[in-house]
JSON list of C-alpha atoms in Angstrom, two decimals:
[
{"chain": "A", "resi": 1, "resn": "MET", "atom": "CA", "xyz": [5.77, -27.33, -27.18]},
{"chain": "A", "resi": 2, "resn": "ILE", "atom": "CA", "xyz": [4.53, -25.53, -23.26]},
{"chain": "A", "resi": 3, "resn": "ALA", "atom": "CA", "xyz": [1.66, -23.07, -23.42]},
{"chain": "A", "resi": 4, "resn": "LEU", "atom": "CA", "xyz": [1.15, -20.78, -20.71]},
{"chain": "A", "resi": 5, "resn": "LYS", "atom": "CA", "xyz": [-1.75, -18.81, -19.99]},
{"chain": "A", "resi": 6, "resn": "LYS", "atom": "CA", "xyz": [-1.51, -15.73, -18.93]},
{"chain": "A", "resi": 7, "resn": "GLN", "atom": "CA", "xyz": [-3.79, -14.51, -16.09]},
{"chain": "A", "resi": 8, "resn": "ALA", "atom": "CA", "xyz": [-4.47, -10.57, -15.61]},
{"chain": "A", "resi": 9, "resn": "GLN", "atom": "CA", "xyz": [-4.31, -8.93, -12.29]},
{"chain": "A", "resi": 10, "resn": "LYS", "atom": "CA", "xyz": [-7.24, -6.54, -11.99]},
{"chain": "A", "resi": 11, "resn": "GLN", "atom": "CA", "xyz": [-6.99, -4.01, -9.46]},
{"chain": "A", "resi": 12, "resn": "GLU", "atom": "CA", "xyz": [-10.15, -3.14, -7.64]},
{"chain": "A", "resi": 13, "resn": "ARG", "atom": "CA", "xyz": [-9.08, -0.11, -5.42]},
{"chain": "A", "resi": 14, "resn": "ARG", "atom": "CA", "xyz": [-5.90, 1.48, -4.03]},
{"chain": "A", "resi": 15, "resn": "MET", "atom": "CA", "xyz": [-5.42, 3.46, -0.85]},
{"chain": "A", "resi": 16, "resn": "ILE", "atom": "CA", "xyz": [-2.52, 5.38, 0.72]},
{"chain": "A", "resi": 17, "resn": "TYR", "atom": "CA", "xyz": [-0.82, 3.45, 3.27]},
{"chain": "A", "resi": 18, "resn": "MET", "atom": "CA", "xyz": [1.89, 5.73, 4.73]},
{"chain": "A", "resi": 19, "resn": "GLU", "atom": "CA", "xyz": [3.03, 8.90, 3.11]},
{"chain": "A", "resi": 20, "resn": "VAL", "atom": "CA", "xyz": [6.30, 10.82, 3.90]},
{"chain": "A", "resi": 21, "resn": "TYR", "atom": "CA", "xyz": [7.05, 14.13, 2.52]},
{"chain": "A", "resi": 22, "resn": "GLY", "atom": "CA", "xyz": [11.08, 13.96, 2.06]},
{"chain": "A", "resi": 23, "resn": "VAL", "atom": "CA", "xyz": [13.63, 16.81, 2.74]},
{"chain": "A", "resi": 24, "resn": "ASN", "atom": "CA", "xyz": [14.18, 16.55, -0.82]},
{"chain": "A", "resi": 25, "resn": "ARG", "atom": "CA", "xyz": [10.59, 17.67, -1.53]},
{"chain": "A", "resi": 26, "resn": "ILE", "atom": "CA", "xyz": [9.95, 14.34, -2.56]},
{"chain": "A", "resi": 27, "resn": "ILE", "atom": "CA", "xyz": [6.17, 12.64, -1.57]},
{"chain": "A", "resi": 28, "resn": "TYR", "atom": "CA", "xyz": [7.06, 8.86, -1.22]},
{"chain": "A", "resi": 29, "resn": "ARG", "atom": "CA", "xyz": [4.04, 6.80, -0.75]},
{"chain": "A", "resi": 30, "resn": "VAL", "atom": "CA", "xyz": [3.16, 2.86, -0.05]},
{"chain": "A", "resi": 31, "resn": "THR", "atom": "CA", "xyz": [-0.10, 2.17, -1.66]},
{"chain": "A", "resi": 32, "resn": "ILE", "atom": "CA", "xyz": [-2.58, -0.93, -0.61]},
{"chain": "A", "resi": 33, "resn": "GLY", "atom": "CA", "xyz": [-4.41, -2.57, -3.19]},
{"chain": "A", "resi": 34, "resn": "THR", "atom": "CA", "xyz": [-6.54, -5.32, -3.99]},
{"chain": "A", "resi": 35, "resn": "ALA", "atom": "CA", "xyz": [-6.47, -7.85, -7.02]},
{"chain": "A", "resi": 36, "resn": "LYS", "atom": "CA", "xyz": [-8.28, -11.08, -7.82]},
{"chain": "A", "resi": 37, "resn": "ARG", "atom": "CA", "xyz": [-5.24, -14.50, -8.12]},
{"chain": "A", "resi": 38, "resn": "ARG", "atom": "CA", "xyz": [-6.85, -17.48, -10.00]},
{"chain": "A", "resi": 39, "resn": "GLY", "atom": "CA", "xyz": [-10.35, -16.45, -8.10]},
{"chain": "A", "resi": 40, "resn": "LYS", "atom": "CA", "xyz": [-8.79, -15.42, -4.53]},
{"chain": "A", "resi": 41, "resn": "GLU", "atom": "CA", "xyz": [-8.71, -12.19, -3.67]},
{"chain": "A", "resi": 42, "resn": "VAL", "atom": "CA", "xyz": [-5.07, -10.38, -2.37]},
{"chain": "A", "resi": 43, "resn": "SER", "atom": "CA", "xyz": [-3.80, -7.61, -0.92]},
{"chain": "A", "resi": 44, "resn": "ILE", "atom": "CA", "xyz": [-1.15, -5.75, -3.21]},
{"chain": "A", "resi": 45, "resn": "TYR", "atom": "CA", "xyz": [1.80, -3.35, -2.41]},
{"chain": "A", "resi": 46, "resn": "GLY", "atom": "CA", "xyz": [2.64, -0.61, -4.22]},
{"chain": "A", "resi": 47, "resn": "VAL", "atom": "CA", "xyz": [4.99, 2.21, -4.37]},
{"chain": "A", "resi": 48, "resn": "SER", "atom": "CA", "xyz": [4.52, 5.85, -5.99]},
{"chain": "A", "resi": 49, "resn": "LEU", "atom": "CA", "xyz": [7.22, 8.90, -6.01]},
{"chain": "A", "resi": 50, "resn": "GLU", "atom": "CA", "xyz": [6.02, 12.32, -6.85]},
{"chain": "A", "resi": 51, "resn": "ASP", "atom": "CA", "xyz": [8.26, 15.37, -6.96]},
{"chain": "A", "resi": 52, "resn": "MET", "atom": "CA", "xyz": [6.72, 18.16, -5.90]},
{"chain": "A", "resi": 53, "resn": "ARG", "atom": "CA", "xyz": [9.30, 20.93, -7.82]},
{"chain": "A", "resi": 54, "resn": "THR", "atom": "CA", "xyz": [8.82, 19.45, -11.31]},
{"chain": "A", "resi": 55, "resn": "GLY", "atom": "CA", "xyz": [5.75, 17.07, -10.90]},
{"chain": "A", "resi": 56, "resn": "ARG", "atom": "CA", "xyz": [6.77, 14.04, -12.00]},
{"chain": "A", "resi": 57, "resn": "ARG", "atom": "CA", "xyz": [5.31, 10.91, -10.68]},
{"chain": "A", "resi": 58, "resn": "GLU", "atom": "CA", "xyz": [6.15, 7.03, -10.49]},
{"chain": "A", "resi": 59, "resn": "ASN", "atom": "CA", "xyz": [4.61, 4.21, -9.81]},
{"chain": "A", "resi": 60, "resn": "LEU", "atom": "CA", "xyz": [5.39, 0.90, -9.12]},
{"chain": "A", "resi": 61, "resn": "GLU", "atom": "CA", "xyz": [1.91, -0.16, -8.50]},
{"chain": "A", "resi": 62, "resn": "ASN", "atom": "CA", "xyz": [2.15, -4.52, -7.99]},
{"chain": "A", "resi": 63, "resn": "PHE", "atom": "CA", "xyz": [5.57, -3.74, -5.89]},
{"chain": "A", "resi": 64, "resn": "SER", "atom": "CA", "xyz": [4.69, -7.00, -3.72]},
{"chain": "A", "resi": 65, "resn": "GLU", "atom": "CA", "xyz": [2.70, -8.70, -1.87]},
{"chain": "A", "resi": 66, "resn": "ASP", "atom": "CA", "xyz": [4.46, -8.31, 1.59]},
{"chain": "A", "resi": 67, "resn": "ILE", "atom": "CA", "xyz": [3.75, -5.58, 3.64]},
{"chain": "A", "resi": 68, "resn": "GLU", "atom": "CA", "xyz": [7.17, -5.77, 5.71]},
{"chain": "A", "resi": 69, "resn": "SER", "atom": "CA", "xyz": [9.27, -6.14, 2.12]},
{"chain": "A", "resi": 70, "resn": "THR", "atom": "CA", "xyz": [7.31, -2.90, 0.83]},
{"chain": "A", "resi": 71, "resn": "LEU", "atom": "CA", "xyz": [8.06, -0.98, 3.72]},
{"chain": "A", "resi": 72, "resn": "LYS", "atom": "CA", "xyz": [11.92, -1.93, 4.16]},
{"chain": "A", "resi": 73, "resn": "PHE", "atom": "CA", "xyz": [12.02, -0.17, 0.08]},
{"chain": "A", "resi": 74, "resn": "ALA", "atom": "CA", "xyz": [9.99, 2.45, 0.79]},
{"chain": "A", "resi": 75, "resn": "ASN", "atom": "CA", "xyz": [12.47, 3.26, 3.88]},
{"chain": "A", "resi": 76, "resn": "ASP", "atom": "CA", "xyz": [15.40, 2.70, 1.62]},
{"chain": "A", "resi": 77, "resn": "LEU", "atom": "CA", "xyz": [14.09, 5.12, -0.92]},
{"chain": "A", "resi": 78, "resn": "ILE", "atom": "CA", "xyz": [13.92, 7.91, 1.75]},
{"chain": "A", "resi": 79, "resn": "HIS", "atom": "CA", "xyz": [17.20, 7.29, 2.96]},
{"chain": "A", "resi": 80, "resn": "LYS", "atom": "CA", "xyz": [18.79, 7.51, 0.11]},
{"chain": "A", "resi": 81, "resn": "ARG", "atom": "CA", "xyz": [16.47, 10.42, -1.40]},
{"chain": "A", "resi": 82, "resn": "VAL", "atom": "CA", "xyz": [15.92, 8.67, -4.47]},
{"chain": "A", "resi": 83, "resn": "SER", "atom": "CA", "xyz": [13.90, 10.72, -7.33]},
{"chain": "A", "resi": 84, "resn": "PRO", "atom": "CA", "xyz": [10.89, 9.24, -9.38]},
{"chain": "A", "resi": 85, "resn": "ASP", "atom": "CA", "xyz": [13.14, 8.91, -12.20]},
{"chain": "A", "resi": 86, "resn": "ARG", "atom": "CA", "xyz": [15.20, 6.21, -10.43]},
{"chain": "A", "resi": 87, "resn": "LEU", "atom": "CA", "xyz": [13.07, 4.73, -9.06]},
{"chain": "A", "resi": 88, "resn": "TYR", "atom": "CA", "xyz": [12.54, 1.42, -11.49]},
{"chain": "A", "resi": 89, "resn": "ASN", "atom": "CA", "xyz": [15.86, 1.29, -11.29]},
{"chain": "A", "resi": 90, "resn": "GLU", "atom": "CA", "xyz": [16.10, 1.05, -7.14]},
{"chain": "A", "resi": 91, "resn": "ALA", "atom": "CA", "xyz": [13.09, -1.63, -7.66]},
{"chain": "A", "resi": 92, "resn": "LEU", "atom": "CA", "xyz": [15.62, -3.78, -9.38]},
{"chain": "A", "resi": 93, "resn": "ARG", "atom": "CA", "xyz": [18.85, -3.37, -7.09]},
{"chain": "A", "resi": 94, "resn": "HIS", "atom": "CA", "xyz": [16.21, -4.16, -4.11]},
{"chain": "A", "resi": 95, "resn": "LEU", "atom": "CA", "xyz": [15.15, -7.24, -6.30]},
{"chain": "A", "resi": 96, "resn": "ARG", "atom": "CA", "xyz": [18.38, -8.21, -7.27]},
{"chain": "A", "resi": 97, "resn": "PHE", "atom": "CA", "xyz": [20.01, -7.98, -3.37]},
{"chain": "A", "resi": 98, "resn": "SER", "atom": "CA", "xyz": [16.83, -9.43, -2.05]},
{"chain": "A", "resi": 99, "resn": "PRO", "atom": "CA", "xyz": [17.40, -12.89, -0.26]},
{"chain": "A", "resi": 100, "resn": "ASP", "atom": "CA", "xyz": [14.01, -14.13, -1.16]},
{"chain": "A", "resi": 101, "resn": "TYR", "atom": "CA", "xyz": [15.01, -13.27, -5.20]},
{"chain": "A", "resi": 102, "resn": "MET", "atom": "CA", "xyz": [18.29, -14.29, -5.12]},
{"chain": "A", "resi": 103, "resn": "MET", "atom": "CA", "xyz": [19.01, -17.16, -8.03]},
{"chain": "A", "resi": 104, "resn": "PRO", "atom": "CA", "xyz": [21.16, -19.94, -7.28]},
{"chain": "A", "resi": 105, "resn": "MET", "atom": "CA", "xyz": [24.46, -20.41, -8.29]}
]
């Protein structure tokens, strides 16, 4: 039997890195925060969507440690005019087709 110890990530602070007001009245934000992992402080990038008509918000606070990947994902969301209720589906689609996360067949 193998036991794994789950290590929690505690975010220290979060700031807005980029904010775009879409033509569909949705605010797309890329956030940056820091977390401690195994005693080291690392930058973590997130994505947040807020619908100005309904007030609905969805967040992926720990989307990636890579800013380029996060910005590419945010730009895809903006171009597709994704609403907050579709954020998680788009994130799964992005990870599924991302070469960094593809599983060998």
